[in-house]
C-alpha angles and dihedrals in degrees: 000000000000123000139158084096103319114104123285100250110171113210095249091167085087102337094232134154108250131176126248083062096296105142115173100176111071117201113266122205116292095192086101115098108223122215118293105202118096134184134146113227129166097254091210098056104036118122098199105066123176093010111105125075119202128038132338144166121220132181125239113173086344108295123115114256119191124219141176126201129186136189125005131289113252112201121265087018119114125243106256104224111178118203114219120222124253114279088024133091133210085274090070086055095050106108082038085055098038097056097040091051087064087082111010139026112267133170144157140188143198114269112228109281086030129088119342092326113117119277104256116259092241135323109353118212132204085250095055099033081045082059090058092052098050083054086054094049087045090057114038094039115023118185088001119107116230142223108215114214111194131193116210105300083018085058102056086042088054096050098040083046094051110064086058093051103049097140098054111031107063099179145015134218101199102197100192091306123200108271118265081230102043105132087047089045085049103047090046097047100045110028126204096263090061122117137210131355090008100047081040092055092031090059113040090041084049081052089049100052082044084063093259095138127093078263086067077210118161116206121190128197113258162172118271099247111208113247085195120252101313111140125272143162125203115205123204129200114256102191096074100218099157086064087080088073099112115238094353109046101096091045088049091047092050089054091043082057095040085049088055088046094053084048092070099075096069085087132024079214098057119118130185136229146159134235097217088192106050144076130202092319102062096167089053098042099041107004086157085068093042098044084049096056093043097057092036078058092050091042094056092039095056082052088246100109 
């Protein structure tokens, strides 16, 4: 965001940290504990799956991937697995966690580059860092199927993951997720010739979807796949922030919006709505909201709604 008297405008295109004062992950409450327990464990070759709660490290080619569970797994129920944005880590998602870990099974990680996983080896891709989280789903639910709930970049991770995993992944919660079309959005709203806070903003959200963030994370431009017909909610930001970027912010709102809408065809069973309250961080200004998507998503997944 941008502060020192201008309005505060997060960076949702990816919700990422950037130099010249441009901050796109807000701080979200710490008054949630997070889970105490800790244990390293090769993910691939453990026999208890979907068992621990708190925190664990497992290893996925080698490299160290941190996850959190919460709450125990009820039979028939998916495995909750949140998505943290980009810039963020599974701390930021605690108090989402916790609470959702009163009724279901929920848990996150760092992706590589994010938290206190390992810093990735070179450029990450959809496709490898997609790898880590199917270790991650291996690990924290079994045999049991999950509903991936995904935070702005997480979002975007969690509908371009879902049509390959069909048969694993049974429903989506879409929080305001980074367009499928973002680098295009970005380049037609704010053109080249722009100055100050927008070509600032154009420019180093333009870095981070080339794979220039502590992630290493590359993020093309792409078609909405279909994931068939589970059940998802997308989610879309009300308070219109981005708007206080001078010259460019409504054309950047009505692309955000455009960018919610297209998410829409990764399910014939997706449906859209606003948090009128909210900015950027949907599951910190409203979780009730969140927390109720989230469960309505389970529910239908488990086939009880």
């Amino acid at each position: 965001m941008i502060r020192n008297g201008k309005a505060s405008v997060a960076i949702a295109l990816v919700c990422t940290v950037a130099g010249a004062g441009l901050v796109g992950c807000e701080e979200a409450s710490s008054a949630d504990s997070k889970p105490s327990a800790s244990a390293t464990t090769d993910g691939a070759g453990a026999d208890d799956k979907g068992s621990f709660t708190g925190t664990e490290k497992i290893k996925v080619d080698g490299r160290s991937v941190n996850v959190s569970c919460s709450g125990d797994q009820a039979k028939g129920k998916p495995v909750v697995v949140l998505l943290h944005g980009g810039g963020d880590g599974l701390d930021k998602l605690a108090g989402l966690q916790k609470t959702l870990g009163e009724k279901d099974r929920a848990c996150s990680y760092d992706r590589l580059g994010a938290g206190a996983s390992d810093q990735p080896d070179g450029p990450q891709t959809l496709e490898s860092g997609g790898k880590v989280l199917t270790a991650v789903i291996d690990r924290v639910a079994g045999d049991a199927p999950v509903v991936l709930a995904g935070h702005s970049l997480g979002g975007l991770i969690a509908a371009r993951y879902a049509p390959d995993h069909q048969d694993k992944v049974k429903g989506l919660v879409l929080m305001d997720a980074t367009s499928p079309t973002q680098s295009a959005d970005l380049e037609k709203e704010i053109p080249e010739s722009a100055t100050g806070m927008a070509v600032e903003l154009r420019e180093q959200t333009l870095a981070v979807l080339r794979g220039e963030s502590p992630e290493k994370l590359v993020v093309p431009d792409g078609e909405v796949r279909s994931a068939g017909d589970i059940p998802v909610e997308v989610i879309q930001h009300g308070k219109q922030y981005l708007a206080a970027v001078p010259q460019y912010g409504a054309g950047l709102e009505r692309a955000w919006a455009k960018g919610q809408e297209k998410w829409l065809a990764v399910s014939g069973g997706s449906r859209l709505s606003t948090a009128e309250n909210s900015e950027h961080y949907i599951y910190v200004d409203e979780p009730d909201l969140a927390v109720g998507a989230i469960r309505r998503v389970a529910s239908q997944a488990a086939g009880t709604a």
